[in-house]
Amino acid sequence: MVDMARLNTLKSQLLQATDFMPVFEYFMTHFGENLQFMAMGQRTQHAVIEAAVAQTFQRLYGKPLPAGQLLLTLLPKQRFVHGGGFYEENLVNVVVF
């Protein structure tokens, strides 16, 4: 069973974080490894999120992010988007309210 109240904790962590590894670990522990949670969302595209990830990738790795490789999932009721992808040896994760 998915405890959706934990999304509020995740949101609070995101707003206060300066180190995002604990936030990512919380997401993976309570949501990312939960097949029921993963099945709740719907695939989506989000131009602003995709542009932000592409720009960050370019700044970090000095090369463009391959287009169309980011897989995002939307939970509309919670206004929550998560997803990611692998780009060469780099892992990209997205968790956005």
PDB file of C-alpha atoms in Angstrom:
ATOM      1  CA  MET A   1       0.000   0.000   0.000  1.00  0.00           C
ATOM      2  CA  VAL A   2       1.205   3.490  -0.821  1.00  0.00           C
ATOM      3  CA  ASP A   3       1.099   6.083   1.951  1.00  0.00           C
ATOM      4  CA  MET A   4       0.398   9.197  -0.121  1.00  0.00           C
ATOM      5  CA  ALA A   5       0.762  11.387   2.979  1.00  0.00           C
ATOM      6  CA  ARG A   6       4.513  10.800   2.610  1.00  0.00           C
ATOM      7  CA  LEU A   7       4.385  13.035  -0.475  1.00  0.00           C
ATOM      8  CA  ASN A   8       3.931  15.980   1.899  1.00  0.00           C
ATOM      9  CA  THR A   9       7.126  14.986   3.687  1.00  0.00           C
ATOM     10  CA  LEU A  10       8.910  14.677   0.357  1.00  0.00           C
ATOM     11  CA  LYS A  11       7.679  18.112  -0.712  1.00  0.00           C
ATOM     12  CA  SER A  12       8.867  19.637   2.562  1.00  0.00           C
ATOM     13  CA  GLN A  13      12.266  17.993   2.144  1.00  0.00           C
ATOM     14  CA  LEU A  14      12.578  19.368  -1.390  1.00  0.00           C
ATOM     15  CA  LEU A  15      11.777  22.889  -0.250  1.00  0.00           C
ATOM     16  CA  GLN A  16      14.354  22.825   2.544  1.00  0.00           C
ATOM     17  CA  ALA A  17      17.164  20.735   1.049  1.00  0.00           C
ATOM     18  CA  THR A  18      20.671  21.874   0.335  1.00  0.00           C
ATOM     19  CA  ASP A  19      21.807  18.253  -0.077  1.00  0.00           C
ATOM     20  CA  PHE A  20      19.432  16.345  -2.339  1.00  0.00           C
ATOM     21  CA  MET A  21      20.764  12.818  -1.790  1.00  0.00           C
ATOM     22  CA  PRO A  22      18.621  12.278   1.351  1.00  0.00           C
ATOM     23  CA  VAL A  23      15.586  13.565  -0.586  1.00  0.00           C
ATOM     24  CA  PHE A  24      16.274  11.123  -3.419  1.00  0.00           C
ATOM     25  CA  GLU A  25      16.779   8.283  -0.925  1.00  0.00           C
ATOM     26  CA  TYR A  26      13.466   9.131   0.749  1.00  0.00           C
ATOM     27  CA  PHE A  27      11.719   9.116  -2.623  1.00  0.00           C
ATOM     28  CA  MET A  28      13.263   5.786  -3.622  1.00  0.00           C
ATOM     29  CA  THR A  29      12.528   4.164  -0.261  1.00  0.00           C
ATOM     30  CA  HIS A  30       8.886   5.206  -0.066  1.00  0.00           C
ATOM     31  CA  PHE A  31       7.871   5.589  -3.710  1.00  0.00           C
ATOM     32  CA  GLY A  32      10.444   4.774  -6.368  1.00  0.00           C
ATOM     33  CA  GLU A  33      10.728   1.111  -5.470  1.00  0.00           C
ATOM     34  CA  ASN A  34       6.965   0.678  -5.000  1.00  0.00           C
ATOM     35  CA  LEU A  35       5.349  -0.884  -8.076  1.00  0.00           C
ATOM     36  CA  GLN A  36       1.872   0.198  -6.943  1.00  0.00           C
ATOM     37  CA  PHE A  37       3.019   3.823  -6.770  1.00  0.00           C
ATOM     38  CA  MET A  38       4.763   3.598 -10.137  1.00  0.00           C
ATOM     39  CA  ALA A  39       1.529   2.323 -11.710  1.00  0.00           C
ATOM     40  CA  MET A  40      -0.501   5.267 -10.339  1.00  0.00           C
ATOM     41  CA  GLY A  41       0.897   7.894 -12.685  1.00  0.00           C
ATOM     42  CA  GLN A  42       0.629   8.604 -16.371  1.00  0.00           C
ATOM     43  CA  ARG A  43       3.444   9.330 -18.822  1.00  0.00           C
ATOM     44  CA  THR A  44       3.756  13.017 -19.537  1.00  0.00           C
ATOM     45  CA  GLN A  45       5.887  15.646 -21.179  1.00  0.00           C
ATOM     46  CA  HIS A  46       6.706  18.918 -19.475  1.00  0.00           C
ATOM     47  CA  ALA A  47       8.580  21.524 -21.499  1.00  0.00           C
ATOM     48  CA  VAL A  48       9.821  23.526 -18.500  1.00  0.00           C
ATOM     49  CA  ILE A  49      11.142  20.493 -16.617  1.00  0.00           C
ATOM     50  CA  GLU A  50      12.735  19.072 -19.766  1.00  0.00           C
ATOM     51  CA  ALA A  51      14.423  22.409 -20.550  1.00  0.00           C
ATOM     52  CA  ALA A  52      15.716  22.746 -16.978  1.00  0.00           C
ATOM     53  CA  VAL A  53      17.150  19.217 -17.034  1.00  0.00           C
ATOM     54  CA  ALA A  54      18.733  19.798 -20.460  1.00  0.00           C
ATOM     55  CA  GLN A  55      20.346  23.053 -19.323  1.00  0.00           C
ATOM     56  CA  THR A  56      21.639  21.487 -16.107  1.00  0.00           C
ATOM     57  CA  PHE A  57      23.003  18.488 -18.015  1.00  0.00           C
ATOM     58  CA  GLN A  58      24.791  20.830 -20.442  1.00  0.00           C
ATOM     59  CA  ARG A  59      26.346  22.813 -17.589  1.00  0.00           C
ATOM     60  CA  LEU A  60      27.439  19.702 -15.679  1.00  0.00           C
ATOM     61  CA  TYR A  61      28.726  17.553 -18.535  1.00  0.00           C
ATOM     62  CA  GLY A  62      29.469  20.063 -21.279  1.00  0.00           C
ATOM     63  CA  LYS A  63      27.375  18.291 -23.860  1.00  0.00           C
ATOM     64  CA  PRO A  64      23.736  18.383 -24.900  1.00  0.00           C
ATOM     65  CA  LEU A  65      21.201  16.063 -23.386  1.00  0.00           C
ATOM     66  CA  PRO A  66      19.834  13.685 -26.047  1.00  0.00           C
ATOM     67  CA  ALA A  67      16.314  14.810 -26.989  1.00  0.00           C
ATOM     68  CA  GLY A  68      13.352  12.649 -26.080  1.00  0.00           C
ATOM     69  CA  GLN A  69      15.174  10.450 -23.577  1.00  0.00           C
ATOM     70  CA  LEU A  70      13.678  11.816 -20.372  1.00  0.00           C
ATOM     71  CA  LEU A  71      10.758   9.705 -19.129  1.00  0.00           C
ATOM     72  CA  LEU A  72       8.392  11.626 -16.874  1.00  0.00           C
ATOM     73  CA  THR A  73       5.363  10.427 -14.939  1.00  0.00           C
ATOM     74  CA  LEU A  74       2.601  12.721 -13.670  1.00  0.00           C
ATOM     75  CA  LEU A  75       0.289  12.228 -10.719  1.00  0.00           C
ATOM     76  CA  PRO A  76      -2.255  14.938 -11.629  1.00  0.00           C
ATOM     77  CA  LYS A  77      -4.165  15.031  -8.341  1.00  0.00           C
ATOM     78  CA  GLN A  78      -0.942  15.589  -6.392  1.00  0.00           C
ATOM     79  CA  ARG A  79       0.559  17.858  -9.078  1.00  0.00           C
ATOM     80  CA  PHE A  80       3.691  15.751  -8.841  1.00  0.00           C
ATOM     81  CA  VAL A  81       6.095  14.784 -11.629  1.00  0.00           C
ATOM     82  CA  HIS A  82       8.883  12.239 -11.306  1.00  0.00           C
ATOM     83  CA  GLY A  83      11.095  10.375 -13.701  1.00  0.00           C
ATOM     84  CA  GLY A  84      14.494  10.319 -15.258  1.00  0.00           C
ATOM     85  CA  GLY A  85      16.764   8.466 -17.587  1.00  0.00           C
ATOM     86  CA  PHE A  86      20.267   7.220 -18.291  1.00  0.00           C
ATOM     87  CA  TYR A  87      22.562   9.196 -20.579  1.00  0.00           C
ATOM     88  CA  GLU A  88      25.805   7.355 -21.268  1.00  0.00           C
ATOM     89  CA  GLU A  89      27.119   6.705 -17.746  1.00  0.00           C
ATOM     90  CA  ASN A  90      25.051   9.505 -16.181  1.00  0.00           C
ATOM     91  CA  LEU A  91      21.822   8.974 -14.264  1.00  0.00           C
ATOM     92  CA  VAL A  92      19.283  11.823 -14.277  1.00  0.00           C
ATOM     93  CA  ASN A  93      16.387  11.877 -11.792  1.00  0.00           C
ATOM     94  CA  VAL A  94      13.527  14.334 -11.525  1.00  0.00           C
ATOM     95  CA  VAL A  95      11.222  14.940  -8.561  1.00  0.00           C
ATOM     96  CA  VAL A  96       9.055  18.066  -8.931  1.00  0.00           C
ATOM     97  CA  PHE A  97       5.865  19.382  -7.341  1.00  0.00           C
TER      98      PHE A  97
END
